[in-house]
mmCIF file of C-alpha atoms in Angstrom:
data_model
loop_
_atom_site.group_PDB
_atom_site.id
_atom_site.type_symbol
_atom_site.label_atom_id
_atom_site.label_comp_id
_atom_site.label_asym_id
_atom_site.label_seq_id
_atom_site.Cartn_x
_atom_site.Cartn_y
_atom_site.Cartn_z
ATOM 1 C CA MET A 5 251.940 -50.864 70.629
ATOM 2 C CA THR A 6 251.224 -48.259 73.282
ATOM 3 C CA SER A 7 250.311 -44.610 72.822
ATOM 4 C CA TYR A 8 251.842 -41.875 74.995
ATOM 5 C CA LEU A 9 251.795 -38.135 75.329
ATOM 6 C CA GLU A 10 254.893 -35.976 75.411
ATOM 7 C CA PRO A 11 253.328 -32.655 76.423
ATOM 8 C CA ARG A 12 256.358 -30.654 75.287
ATOM 9 C CA GLY A 13 256.082 -32.020 71.751
ATOM 10 C CA LEU A 14 258.058 -34.257 69.434
ATOM 11 C CA SER A 15 261.289 -32.277 69.752
ATOM 12 C CA ALA A 16 261.363 -33.006 73.501
ATOM 13 C CA SER A 17 260.937 -36.723 72.794
ATOM 14 C CA LEU A 18 263.797 -36.633 70.308
ATOM 15 C CA GLU A 19 266.082 -34.862 72.776
ATOM 16 C CA ARG A 20 265.329 -37.493 75.411
ATOM 17 C CA LEU A 21 265.923 -40.303 72.920
ATOM 18 C CA ARG A 22 269.229 -38.728 71.918
ATOM 19 C CA SER A 23 270.506 -38.816 75.497
ATOM 20 C CA SER A 24 268.931 -42.147 76.493
ATOM 21 C CA ARG A 25 270.561 -45.545 76.845
ATOM 22 C CA LEU A 26 267.630 -47.257 75.164
ATOM 23 C CA ARG A 27 267.925 -49.533 72.187
ATOM 24 C CA TYR A 28 265.541 -47.921 69.723
ATOM 25 C CA VAL A 29 264.927 -46.934 66.130
ATOM 26 C CA ILE A 30 262.673 -44.145 64.961
ATOM 27 C CA THR A 31 260.251 -45.090 62.217
ATOM 28 C CA GLY A 32 257.040 -43.753 60.694
ATOM 29 C CA SER A 33 256.563 -40.139 59.633
ATOM 30 C CA LEU A 34 259.563 -38.836 61.561
ATOM 31 C CA ALA A 35 261.908 -41.224 59.778
ATOM 32 C CA ALA A 36 260.225 -40.738 56.400
ATOM 33 C CA SER A 37 260.449 -36.947 56.647
ATOM 34 C CA ARG A 38 264.232 -37.140 56.968
ATOM 35 C CA LEU A 39 264.363 -38.847 53.547
ATOM 36 C CA ALA A 40 261.441 -37.314 51.688
ATOM 37 C CA PRO A 41 259.418 -34.572 53.346
ATOM 38 C CA ILE A 42 255.923 -35.879 52.666
ATOM 39 C CA ALA A 43 253.954 -34.200 55.443
ATOM 40 C CA PRO A 44 254.937 -32.630 58.765
ATOM 41 C CA PRO A 45 255.192 -35.448 61.334
ATOM 42 C CA ARG A 46 252.757 -35.316 64.236
ATOM 43 C CA LEU A 47 253.462 -38.740 65.708
ATOM 44 C CA ALA A 48 256.757 -40.275 66.818
ATOM 45 C CA ILE A 49 256.758 -44.028 66.233
ATOM 46 C CA VAL A 50 259.652 -45.779 67.934
ATOM 47 C CA HIS A 51 260.634 -49.455 68.099
ATOM 48 C CA VAL A 52 262.021 -50.235 71.576
ATOM 49 C CA GLU A 53 263.057 -53.377 73.467
ATOM 50 C CA SER A 54 260.913 -52.527 76.512
ATOM 51 C CA ILE A 55 257.862 -50.282 76.351
ATOM 52 C CA ASP A 56 257.727 -49.768 80.115
ATOM 53 C CA ARG A 57 261.406 -48.880 80.392
ATOM 54 C CA ALA A 58 261.231 -46.539 77.389
ATOM 55 C CA ALA A 59 258.119 -44.766 78.669
ATOM 56 C CA GLN A 60 259.752 -44.241 82.041
ATOM 57 C CA GLU A 61 263.134 -43.114 80.698
ATOM 58 C CA LEU A 62 261.477 -40.743 78.221
ATOM 59 C CA SER A 63 259.045 -39.398 80.880
ATOM 60 C CA LEU A 64 256.010 -40.137 78.730
ATOM 61 C CA ARG A 65 252.413 -40.114 79.954
ATOM 62 C CA PRO A 66 249.992 -42.878 78.926
ATOM 63 C CA ALA A 67 247.383 -41.592 76.473
ATOM 64 C CA GLU A 68 244.281 -43.411 75.294
ATOM 65 C CA THR A 69 243.649 -40.605 72.799
ATOM 66 C CA GLY A 70 245.678 -37.661 71.582
ATOM 67 C CA GLY A 71 249.066 -39.299 72.027
ATOM 68 C CA ASN A 72 252.035 -38.053 70.033
ATOM 69 C CA VAL A 73 254.446 -40.943 70.764
ATOM 70 C CA LEU A 74 253.770 -44.552 69.828
ATOM 71 C CA LEU A 75 256.106 -47.184 71.301
ATOM 72 C CA LEU A 76 256.306 -50.547 69.529
ATOM 73 C CA LEU A 77 257.847 -53.872 70.461
ATOM 74 C CA PRO A 78 259.304 -55.309 67.260
ATOM 75 C CA ASN A 79 258.401 -58.884 66.318
ATOM 76 C CA ASP A 80 262.069 -59.641 65.725
ATOM 77 C CA GLU A 81 265.487 -58.041 65.301
ATOM 78 C CA TRP A 82 264.668 -56.972 61.743
ATOM 79 C CA ALA A 83 263.284 -53.608 62.936
ATOM 80 C CA PHE A 84 266.782 -52.663 64.160
ATOM 81 C CA GLU A 85 268.649 -53.952 61.076
ATOM 82 C CA GLY A 86 270.027 -51.300 58.779
ATOM 83 C CA ALA A 87 269.430 -48.442 61.237
ATOM 84 C CA LYS A 88 271.284 -45.236 60.395
ATOM 85 C CA GLU A 89 272.419 -42.546 62.800
ATOM 86 C CA LYS A 90 271.707 -38.922 61.963
ATOM 87 C CA GLU A 91 272.320 -36.055 64.365
ATOM 88 C CA GLY A 92 272.624 -38.435 67.293
ATOM 89 C CA LEU A 93 269.374 -40.317 66.596
ATOM 90 C CA LEU A 94 268.852 -43.797 65.144
ATOM 91 C CA TYR A 95 266.412 -44.154 62.255
ATOM 92 C CA ALA A 96 265.043 -47.415 60.872
ATOM 93 C CA ALA A 97 265.994 -48.550 57.383
ATOM 94 C CA PRO A 98 263.766 -47.020 54.674
ATOM 95 C CA SER A 99 262.205 -50.407 53.883
ATOM 96 C CA GLN A 100 261.227 -50.802 57.563
ATOM 97 C CA VAL A 101 259.871 -47.248 57.666
ATOM 98 C CA ALA A 102 257.687 -47.924 54.615
ATOM 99 C CA ALA A 103 256.354 -51.178 56.093
ATOM 100 C CA ASP A 104 255.609 -49.480 59.412
ATOM 101 C CA LEU A 105 253.797 -46.595 57.724
ATOM 102 C CA LEU A 106 251.657 -48.942 55.629
ATOM 103 C CA THR A 107 250.388 -50.570 58.841
ATOM 104 C CA SER A 108 250.190 -47.465 61.036
ATOM 105 C CA PRO A 109 247.132 -45.415 62.018
ATOM 106 C CA GLY A 110 245.778 -42.264 60.407
ATOM 107 C CA ARG A 111 247.545 -40.948 57.365
ATOM 108 C CA GLY A 112 250.370 -43.483 57.736
ATOM 109 C CA PRO A 113 249.352 -45.763 54.838
ATOM 110 C CA ALA A 114 249.200 -42.830 52.402
ATOM 111 C CA GLU A 115 252.613 -41.648 53.628
ATOM 112 C CA GLY A 116 253.951 -45.187 53.203
ATOM 113 C CA GLU A 117 252.792 -45.316 49.593
ATOM 114 C CA GLU A 118 254.369 -41.921 48.923
ATOM 115 C CA LEU A 119 257.637 -43.025 50.555
ATOM 116 C CA ILE A 120 257.727 -46.168 48.391
ATOM 117 C CA ARG A 121 257.188 -44.014 45.288
ATOM 118 C CA TRP A 122 260.025 -41.708 46.397
ATOM 119 C CA MET A 123 262.284 -44.703 47.103
ATOM 120 C CA ALA A 124 261.682 -46.095 43.608
ATOM 121 C CA GLU A 125 262.566 -42.750 42.026
ATOM 122 C CA ASN A 126 265.573 -42.022 44.269
ATOM 123 C CA GLN A 127 267.342 -45.327 44.836
ATOM 124 C CA GLU A 128 270.792 -43.721 44.789
ATOM 125 C CA LYS A 129 269.836 -41.476 47.729
ATOM 126 C CA TRP A 130 268.811 -44.196 50.168
ATOM 127 C CA ARG A 131 270.570 -47.412 49.139
ATOM 128 C CA GLY A 132 274.007 -48.362 50.365
#
């Protein structure tokens, strides 16, 4: 896990992801907000196959503090399983998003719990 700064904001990161050749999935608050708007996302969390390649291709700056993009190397292929495309971007499966939020920094765990509650109440909206 490595933190980066995209000085032009999250929308610039998403535009670069959309046009990249990276293998990625968006997770965390950005992915959760597309299902159930819990809180405005301030951090892009993205699973990638190569952190260095992704940081370079997305023109990100390393950030020890104040980063708004977090790049993760998944432990296995599971992070990419069940990804769904929306508006030219790939989002992790809701179950992966919830797991990532529960183990993420800041308000992530609270957002993860809220997403799980929403998933339980709205199974028809996210399953299948």
